[in-house]
Amino acid sequence: MANKLCDSQGQLIGYIKTVEKNMHDGLTRVILHTGNELTFLPGDLIADRGGNLSIRYGGPNAGKKSTSAANTAAIKDVIFAPPATIVYWSDGSKTIVKCSEKDVFDPEKGLAMAIAKRCGGNKGSYYKEIQNWVEKSGKKYPGKTATQKKAAPKSNPDRESMKKLISKTNEDWNEFLKACANNDNTELLLNMNALTADLKILEIEINK
C-alpha cells in the first residue's frame, strides 16, 4: 500500500508516488499516483513512522497547499438522491450538497454546486465565495419583491431577449464543462460566476 498524503484535518488528499527534496532551497516536491505534483515549504509537512505525510496545521503554506491538493482529484462517481447530490472523487473523498426545501431538485445544478464546493476546499462557506465573485463583477441583479404585481404577457422583444439569455447561459455552461474536463480550477470559478449571474438574470426575466 502506497504512503498517504493528508491535509491538516487528516483527510486523504492522495497516494504518494515519490517525494523529492531540493537541497538548495529546502522545498519538498510530492508526486501523487494521479500524476499531480505539489510543492511544500520547509516545515509544512509532518511524517509519521509509517512514512505517511500530513500538512502541518497553521503552517505558512498549509491552507493554500491543502486546498490546491484537494482540487487535483477527478470525479469517480455521482449519485443523485434528492435533495442531495453526492460526488465521489478519485482520491477517496466525497462532496455532498443539498438544495433547500423551496428549490426544485436539479441534477445539473447539484453537480455544478458540488464541484464549486470542492474547489472551495469542501467547506460549507463555498457559496459565499460564489457570491463574493458575483459582487466583484460590479453587476447588480436585484430579485423580485413580494409586492410586485403580475406583469402583462411578454412582448416579442421580451421573448427575443429571453432567447439571447438562454443562448448565453448555454455557452457559459459549455465553457464550464470544458473547464471541468481540463481540471482548470481558475476557469471553473470564473465560469461558475458567469453561470450564477446568468441564472439570476433568467430568474428575474421569468418573474417579470
PDB file of C-alpha atoms in Angstrom:
ATOM      1  CA  MET A   1       0.000   0.000   0.000  1.00  0.00           C
ATOM      2  CA  ALA A   2       1.401   3.392  -1.003  1.00  0.00           C
ATOM      3  CA  ASN A   3       2.003   6.050   1.610  1.00  0.00           C
ATOM      4  CA  LYS A   4      -0.670   8.716   2.012  1.00  0.00           C
ATOM      5  CA  LEU A   5      -0.690  12.490   1.841  1.00  0.00           C
ATOM      6  CA  CYS A   6      -3.339  14.008   4.123  1.00  0.00           C
ATOM      7  CA  ASP A   7      -4.438  17.545   4.881  1.00  0.00           C
ATOM      8  CA  SER A   8      -4.227  19.176   8.315  1.00  0.00           C
ATOM      9  CA  GLN A   9      -7.589  17.632   9.271  1.00  0.00           C
ATOM     10  CA  GLY A  10      -6.455  14.096   8.440  1.00  0.00           C
ATOM     11  CA  GLN A  11      -8.495  13.874   5.220  1.00  0.00           C
ATOM     12  CA  LEU A  12      -6.877  11.940   2.388  1.00  0.00           C
ATOM     13  CA  ILE A  13      -5.529  14.051  -0.481  1.00  0.00           C
ATOM     14  CA  GLY A  14      -3.900  11.245  -2.449  1.00  0.00           C
ATOM     15  CA  TYR A  15      -1.406   8.392  -2.503  1.00  0.00           C
ATOM     16  CA  ILE A  16       2.282   9.278  -2.738  1.00  0.00           C
ATOM     17  CA  LYS A  17       4.369   8.053  -5.655  1.00  0.00           C
ATOM     18  CA  THR A  18       7.639   9.851  -4.920  1.00  0.00           C
ATOM     19  CA  VAL A  19       8.965  12.556  -2.604  1.00  0.00           C
ATOM     20  CA  GLU A  20      11.812  14.807  -3.727  1.00  0.00           C
ATOM     21  CA  LYS A  21      13.580  17.355  -1.530  1.00  0.00           C
ATOM     22  CA  ASN A  22      15.607  20.175  -3.033  1.00  0.00           C
ATOM     23  CA  MET A  23      18.826  20.575  -1.068  1.00  0.00           C
ATOM     24  CA  HIS A  24      19.313  24.181  -2.230  1.00  0.00           C
ATOM     25  CA  ASP A  25      16.040  25.826  -1.212  1.00  0.00           C
ATOM     26  CA  GLY A  26      14.596  23.170   1.106  1.00  0.00           C
ATOM     27  CA  LEU A  27      11.384  22.799  -0.915  1.00  0.00           C
ATOM     28  CA  THR A  28       9.755  19.359  -0.925  1.00  0.00           C
ATOM     29  CA  ARG A  29       8.015  18.097  -4.049  1.00  0.00           C
ATOM     30  CA  VAL A  30       5.392  15.382  -3.580  1.00  0.00           C
ATOM     31  CA  ILE A  31       4.236  13.490  -6.681  1.00  0.00           C
ATOM     32  CA  LEU A  32       0.944  11.604  -6.352  1.00  0.00           C
ATOM     33  CA  HIS A  33      -0.104   8.476  -8.230  1.00  0.00           C
ATOM     34  CA  THR A  34      -2.576  10.677 -10.134  1.00  0.00           C
ATOM     35  CA  GLY A  35       0.431  12.468 -11.656  1.00  0.00           C
ATOM     36  CA  ASN A  36      -0.190  15.710  -9.768  1.00  0.00           C
ATOM     37  CA  GLU A  37       2.832  17.460  -8.271  1.00  0.00           C
ATOM     38  CA  LEU A  38       2.643  19.513  -5.070  1.00  0.00           C
ATOM     39  CA  THR A  39       5.423  21.699  -3.669  1.00  0.00           C
ATOM     40  CA  PHE A  40       5.739  22.497   0.040  1.00  0.00           C
ATOM     41  CA  LEU A  41       7.860  24.924   2.030  1.00  0.00           C
ATOM     42  CA  PRO A  42      10.178  23.707   4.818  1.00  0.00           C
ATOM     43  CA  GLY A  43       8.140  22.777   7.895  1.00  0.00           C
ATOM     44  CA  ASP A  44       4.850  22.382   6.008  1.00  0.00           C
ATOM     45  CA  LEU A  45       4.853  18.565   6.178  1.00  0.00           C
ATOM     46  CA  ILE A  46       4.820  16.110   9.076  1.00  0.00           C
ATOM     47  CA  ALA A  47       5.874  12.471   8.551  1.00  0.00           C
ATOM     48  CA  ASP A  48       4.669   9.598  10.734  1.00  0.00           C
ATOM     49  CA  ARG A  49       6.505   6.349  11.443  1.00  0.00           C
ATOM     50  CA  GLY A  50       4.810   4.637   8.518  1.00  0.00           C
ATOM     51  CA  GLY A  51       6.077   7.193   6.020  1.00  0.00           C
ATOM     52  CA  ASN A  52       2.725   8.941   5.576  1.00  0.00           C
ATOM     53  CA  LEU A  53       2.753  12.735   5.237  1.00  0.00           C
ATOM     54  CA  SER A  54       0.295  15.297   6.543  1.00  0.00           C
ATOM     55  CA  ILE A  55       0.172  19.054   6.120  1.00  0.00           C
ATOM     56  CA  ARG A  56       1.030  20.906   9.305  1.00  0.00           C
ATOM     57  CA  TYR A  57      -1.941  22.775  10.760  1.00  0.00           C
ATOM     58  CA  GLY A  58      -1.417  26.545  10.815  1.00  0.00           C
ATOM     59  CA  GLY A  59       1.797  26.419   8.793  1.00  0.00           C
ATOM     60  CA  PRO A  60       2.639  29.360   6.492  1.00  0.00           C
ATOM     61  CA  ASN A  61       1.578  27.381   3.441  1.00  0.00           C
ATOM     62  CA  ALA A  62      -0.758  24.768   4.931  1.00  0.00           C
ATOM     63  CA  GLY A  63      -4.147  26.142   3.953  1.00  0.00           C
ATOM     64  CA  LYS A  64      -3.066  27.030   0.447  1.00  0.00           C
ATOM     65  CA  LYS A  65      -1.433  23.691  -0.308  1.00  0.00           C
ATOM     66  CA  SER A  66      -4.220  21.650   1.222  1.00  0.00           C
ATOM     67  CA  THR A  67      -6.844  23.368  -0.898  1.00  0.00           C
ATOM     68  CA  SER A  68      -4.721  23.118  -4.045  1.00  0.00           C
ATOM     69  CA  ALA A  69      -4.077  19.440  -3.496  1.00  0.00           C
ATOM     70  CA  ALA A  70      -7.718  18.676  -2.815  1.00  0.00           C
ATOM     71  CA  ASN A  71      -8.665  20.071  -6.211  1.00  0.00           C
ATOM     72  CA  THR A  72      -6.427  17.651  -8.143  1.00  0.00           C
ATOM     73  CA  ALA A  73      -8.798  14.674  -7.880  1.00  0.00           C
ATOM     74  CA  ALA A  74     -11.141  13.639 -10.685  1.00  0.00           C
ATOM     75  CA  ILE A  75     -14.807  12.666 -10.401  1.00  0.00           C
ATOM     76  CA  LYS A  76     -15.175   8.919  -9.844  1.00  0.00           C
ATOM     77  CA  ASP A  77     -18.940   8.612  -9.350  1.00  0.00           C
ATOM     78  CA  VAL A  78     -22.015  10.799  -8.851  1.00  0.00           C
ATOM     79  CA  ILE A  79     -25.193   9.848  -7.001  1.00  0.00           C
ATOM     80  CA  PHE A  80     -28.333  11.965  -7.289  1.00  0.00           C
ATOM     81  CA  ALA A  81     -30.529  11.378  -4.235  1.00  0.00           C
ATOM     82  CA  PRO A  82     -32.969  14.334  -3.988  1.00  0.00           C
ATOM     83  CA  PRO A  83     -32.482  16.702  -2.292  1.00  0.00           C
ATOM     84  CA  ALA A  84     -28.804  15.671  -2.140  1.00  0.00           C
ATOM     85  CA  THR A  85     -26.092  15.330  -4.786  1.00  0.00           C
ATOM     86  CA  ILE A  86     -23.132  13.163  -3.749  1.00  0.00           C
ATOM     87  CA  VAL A  87     -19.850  13.216  -5.676  1.00  0.00           C
ATOM     88  CA  TYR A  88     -17.151  10.606  -5.065  1.00  0.00           C
ATOM     89  CA  TRP A  89     -13.608  11.624  -6.038  1.00  0.00           C
ATOM     90  CA  SER A  90     -10.636   9.594  -7.226  1.00  0.00           C
ATOM     91  CA  ASP A  91      -8.721  10.384  -4.007  1.00  0.00           C
ATOM     92  CA  GLY A  92     -11.344   8.548  -1.926  1.00  0.00           C
ATOM     93  CA  SER A  93     -13.125  11.627  -0.575  1.00  0.00           C
ATOM     94  CA  LYS A  94     -16.672  12.787  -1.274  1.00  0.00           C
ATOM     95  CA  THR A  95     -18.638  16.021  -1.520  1.00  0.00           C
ATOM     96  CA  ILE A  96     -22.304  16.388  -0.549  1.00  0.00           C
ATOM     97  CA  VAL A  97     -24.578  19.323  -1.374  1.00  0.00           C
ATOM     98  CA  LYS A  98     -28.314  19.705  -0.798  1.00  0.00           C
ATOM     99  CA  CYS A  99     -30.890  22.028  -2.307  1.00  0.00           C
ATOM    100  CA  SER A 100     -33.230  23.893   0.004  1.00  0.00           C
ATOM    101  CA  GLU A 101     -36.804  22.802   0.624  1.00  0.00           C
ATOM    102  CA  LYS A 102     -38.065  25.700  -1.513  1.00  0.00           C
ATOM    103  CA  ASP A 103     -35.964  24.730  -4.558  1.00  0.00           C
ATOM    104  CA  VAL A 104     -36.798  22.145  -7.212  1.00  0.00           C
ATOM    105  CA  PHE A 105     -34.066  19.484  -7.371  1.00  0.00           C
ATOM    106  CA  ASP A 106     -31.892  19.976 -10.463  1.00  0.00           C
ATOM    107  CA  PRO A 107     -29.182  17.314 -11.109  1.00  0.00           C
ATOM    108  CA  GLU A 108     -27.033  19.601 -13.283  1.00  0.00           C
ATOM    109  CA  LYS A 109     -27.131  22.438 -10.777  1.00  0.00           C
ATOM    110  CA  GLY A 110     -26.449  19.986  -7.941  1.00  0.00           C
ATOM    111  CA  LEU A 111     -23.335  18.645  -9.677  1.00  0.00           C
ATOM    112  CA  ALA A 112     -22.136  22.167 -10.507  1.00  0.00           C
ATOM    113  CA  MET A 113     -22.529  23.261  -6.882  1.00  0.00           C
ATOM    114  CA  ALA A 114     -20.724  20.120  -5.650  1.00  0.00           C
ATOM    115  CA  ILE A 115     -17.772  20.930  -7.906  1.00  0.00           C
ATOM    116  CA  ALA A 116     -17.804  24.521  -6.637  1.00  0.00           C
ATOM    117  CA  LYS A 117     -17.813  23.276  -3.042  1.00  0.00           C
ATOM    118  CA  ARG A 118     -14.848  21.014  -3.838  1.00  0.00           C
ATOM    119  CA  CYS A 119     -12.948  23.984  -5.285  1.00  0.00           C
ATOM    120  CA  GLY A 120     -13.607  25.795  -2.017  1.00  0.00           C
ATOM    121  CA  GLY A 121     -11.952  23.007  -0.022  1.00  0.00           C
ATOM    122  CA  ASN A 122     -15.230  21.159   0.752  1.00  0.00           C
ATOM    123  CA  LYS A 123     -16.139  23.870   3.236  1.00  0.00           C
ATOM    124  CA  GLY A 124     -19.704  24.922   3.896  1.00  0.00           C
ATOM    125  CA  SER A 125     -18.824  28.533   3.070  1.00  0.00           C
ATOM    126  CA  TYR A 126     -18.284  27.764  -0.640  1.00  0.00           C
ATOM    127  CA  TYR A 127     -21.473  29.625  -1.666  1.00  0.00           C
ATOM    128  CA  LYS A 128     -20.167  32.791  -0.010  1.00  0.00           C
ATOM    129  CA  GLU A 129     -17.172  32.510  -2.333  1.00  0.00           C
ATOM    130  CA  ILE A 130     -19.538  32.412  -5.331  1.00  0.00           C
ATOM    131  CA  GLN A 131     -21.429  35.445  -4.024  1.00  0.00           C
ATOM    132  CA  ASN A 132     -18.113  37.219  -3.488  1.00  0.00           C
ATOM    133  CA  TRP A 133     -17.152  36.800  -7.155  1.00  0.00           C
ATOM    134  CA  VAL A 134     -20.595  37.944  -8.292  1.00  0.00           C
ATOM    135  CA  GLU A 135     -20.241  41.096  -6.182  1.00  0.00           C
ATOM    136  CA  LYS A 136     -16.747  41.722  -7.571  1.00  0.00           C
ATOM    137  CA  SER A 137     -18.176  41.687 -11.091  1.00  0.00           C
ATOM    138  CA  GLY A 138     -19.781  45.032 -10.236  1.00  0.00           C
ATOM    139  CA  LYS A 139     -23.174  43.986 -11.601  1.00  0.00           C
ATOM    140  CA  LYS A 140     -26.324  44.030  -9.535  1.00  0.00           C
ATOM    141  CA  TYR A 141     -29.227  41.662 -10.157  1.00  0.00           C
ATOM    142  CA  PRO A 142     -31.984  42.622  -7.702  1.00  0.00           C
ATOM    143  CA  GLY A 143     -34.606  39.973  -7.080  1.00  0.00           C
ATOM    144  CA  LYS A 144     -38.332  40.407  -7.422  1.00  0.00           C
ATOM    145  CA  THR A 145     -40.088  41.708  -4.300  1.00  0.00           C
ATOM    146  CA  ALA A 146     -43.196  40.091  -2.863  1.00  0.00           C
ATOM    147  CA  THR A 147     -45.260  43.257  -3.525  1.00  0.00           C
ATOM    148  CA  GLN A 148     -44.684  43.296  -7.294  1.00  0.00           C
ATOM    149  CA  LYS A 149     -47.802  42.651  -9.356  1.00  0.00           C
ATOM    150  CA  LYS A 150     -48.048  40.164 -12.175  1.00  0.00           C
ATOM    151  CA  ALA A 151     -46.931  41.798 -15.405  1.00  0.00           C
ATOM    152  CA  ALA A 152     -48.680  41.726 -18.753  1.00  0.00           C
ATOM    153  CA  PRO A 153     -47.837  38.934 -21.250  1.00  0.00           C
ATOM    154  CA  LYS A 154     -44.359  39.263 -22.682  1.00  0.00           C
ATOM    155  CA  SER A 155     -43.969  41.097 -25.962  1.00  0.00           C
ATOM    156  CA  ASN A 156     -41.946  39.786 -28.875  1.00  0.00           C
ATOM    157  CA  PRO A 157     -38.882  41.844 -27.828  1.00  0.00           C
ATOM    158  CA  ASP A 158     -39.111  40.196 -24.394  1.00  0.00           C
ATOM    159  CA  ARG A 159     -39.095  36.744 -25.976  1.00  0.00           C
ATOM    160  CA  GLU A 160     -36.097  37.653 -28.121  1.00  0.00           C
ATOM    161  CA  SER A 161     -34.303  38.841 -25.008  1.00  0.00           C
ATOM    162  CA  MET A 162     -35.090  35.540 -23.289  1.00  0.00           C
ATOM    163  CA  LYS A 163     -33.715  33.585 -26.247  1.00  0.00           C
ATOM    164  CA  LYS A 164     -30.464  35.538 -26.071  1.00  0.00           C
ATOM    165  CA  LEU A 165     -30.188  34.943 -22.329  1.00  0.00           C
ATOM    166  CA  ILE A 166     -30.788  31.205 -22.750  1.00  0.00           C
ATOM    167  CA  SER A 167     -28.195  31.060 -25.518  1.00  0.00           C
ATOM    168  CA  LYS A 168     -25.676  32.898 -23.309  1.00  0.00           C
ATOM    169  CA  THR A 169     -26.370  30.524 -20.420  1.00  0.00           C
ATOM    170  CA  ASN A 170     -25.819  27.503 -22.665  1.00  0.00           C
ATOM    171  CA  GLU A 171     -22.493  28.940 -23.855  1.00  0.00           C
ATOM    172  CA  ASP A 172     -21.315  29.532 -20.284  1.00  0.00           C
ATOM    173  CA  TRP A 173     -22.448  26.033 -19.316  1.00  0.00           C
ATOM    174  CA  ASN A 174     -20.407  24.504 -22.155  1.00  0.00           C
ATOM    175  CA  GLU A 175     -17.358  26.503 -21.071  1.00  0.00           C
ATOM    176  CA  PHE A 176     -17.937  25.297 -17.509  1.00  0.00           C
ATOM    177  CA  LEU A 177     -17.959  21.666 -18.708  1.00  0.00           C
ATOM    178  CA  LYS A 178     -14.724  22.248 -20.641  1.00  0.00           C
ATOM    179  CA  ALA A 179     -13.077  23.645 -17.504  1.00  0.00           C
ATOM    180  CA  CYS A 180     -14.233  20.567 -15.568  1.00  0.00           C
ATOM    181  CA  ALA A 181     -12.789  18.246 -18.205  1.00  0.00           C
ATOM    182  CA  ASN A 182      -9.477  20.144 -18.225  1.00  0.00           C
ATOM    183  CA  ASN A 183      -9.354  20.306 -14.403  1.00  0.00           C
ATOM    184  CA  ASP A 184      -8.807  24.077 -14.727  1.00  0.00           C
ATOM    185  CA  ASN A 185      -9.907  25.423 -11.345  1.00  0.00           C
ATOM    186  CA  THR A 186      -9.387  29.088 -12.259  1.00  0.00           C
ATOM    187  CA  GLU A 187     -11.644  28.875 -15.316  1.00  0.00           C
ATOM    188  CA  LEU A 188     -14.049  26.732 -13.284  1.00  0.00           C
ATOM    189  CA  LEU A 189     -14.625  29.519 -10.747  1.00  0.00           C
ATOM    190  CA  LEU A 190     -14.900  32.176 -13.450  1.00  0.00           C
ATOM    191  CA  ASN A 191     -17.464  30.119 -15.373  1.00  0.00           C
ATOM    192  CA  MET A 192     -19.351  29.361 -12.161  1.00  0.00           C
ATOM    193  CA  ASN A 193     -19.540  33.111 -11.574  1.00  0.00           C
ATOM    194  CA  ALA A 194     -20.895  33.635 -15.100  1.00  0.00           C
ATOM    195  CA  LEU A 195     -23.451  30.827 -14.707  1.00  0.00           C
ATOM    196  CA  THR A 196     -24.652  32.225 -11.385  1.00  0.00           C
ATOM    197  CA  ALA A 197     -25.187  35.632 -12.980  1.00  0.00           C
ATOM    198  CA  ASP A 198     -26.956  34.055 -16.000  1.00  0.00           C
ATOM    199  CA  LEU A 199     -29.355  32.084 -13.808  1.00  0.00           C
ATOM    200  CA  LYS A 200     -30.139  35.145 -11.689  1.00  0.00           C
ATOM    201  CA  ILE A 201     -30.933  37.244 -14.763  1.00  0.00           C
ATOM    202  CA  LEU A 202     -33.123  34.458 -16.171  1.00  0.00           C
ATOM    203  CA  GLU A 203     -34.965  34.210 -12.870  1.00  0.00           C
ATOM    204  CA  ILE A 204     -35.664  37.941 -12.917  1.00  0.00           C
ATOM    205  CA  GLU A 205     -36.852  37.870 -16.542  1.00  0.00           C
ATOM    206  CA  ILE A 206     -39.146  34.904 -15.926  1.00  0.00           C
ATOM    207  CA  ASN A 207     -40.697  36.520 -12.845  1.00  0.00           C
ATOM    208  CA  LYS A 208     -41.375  39.876 -14.523  1.00  0.00           C
TER     209      LYS A 208
END
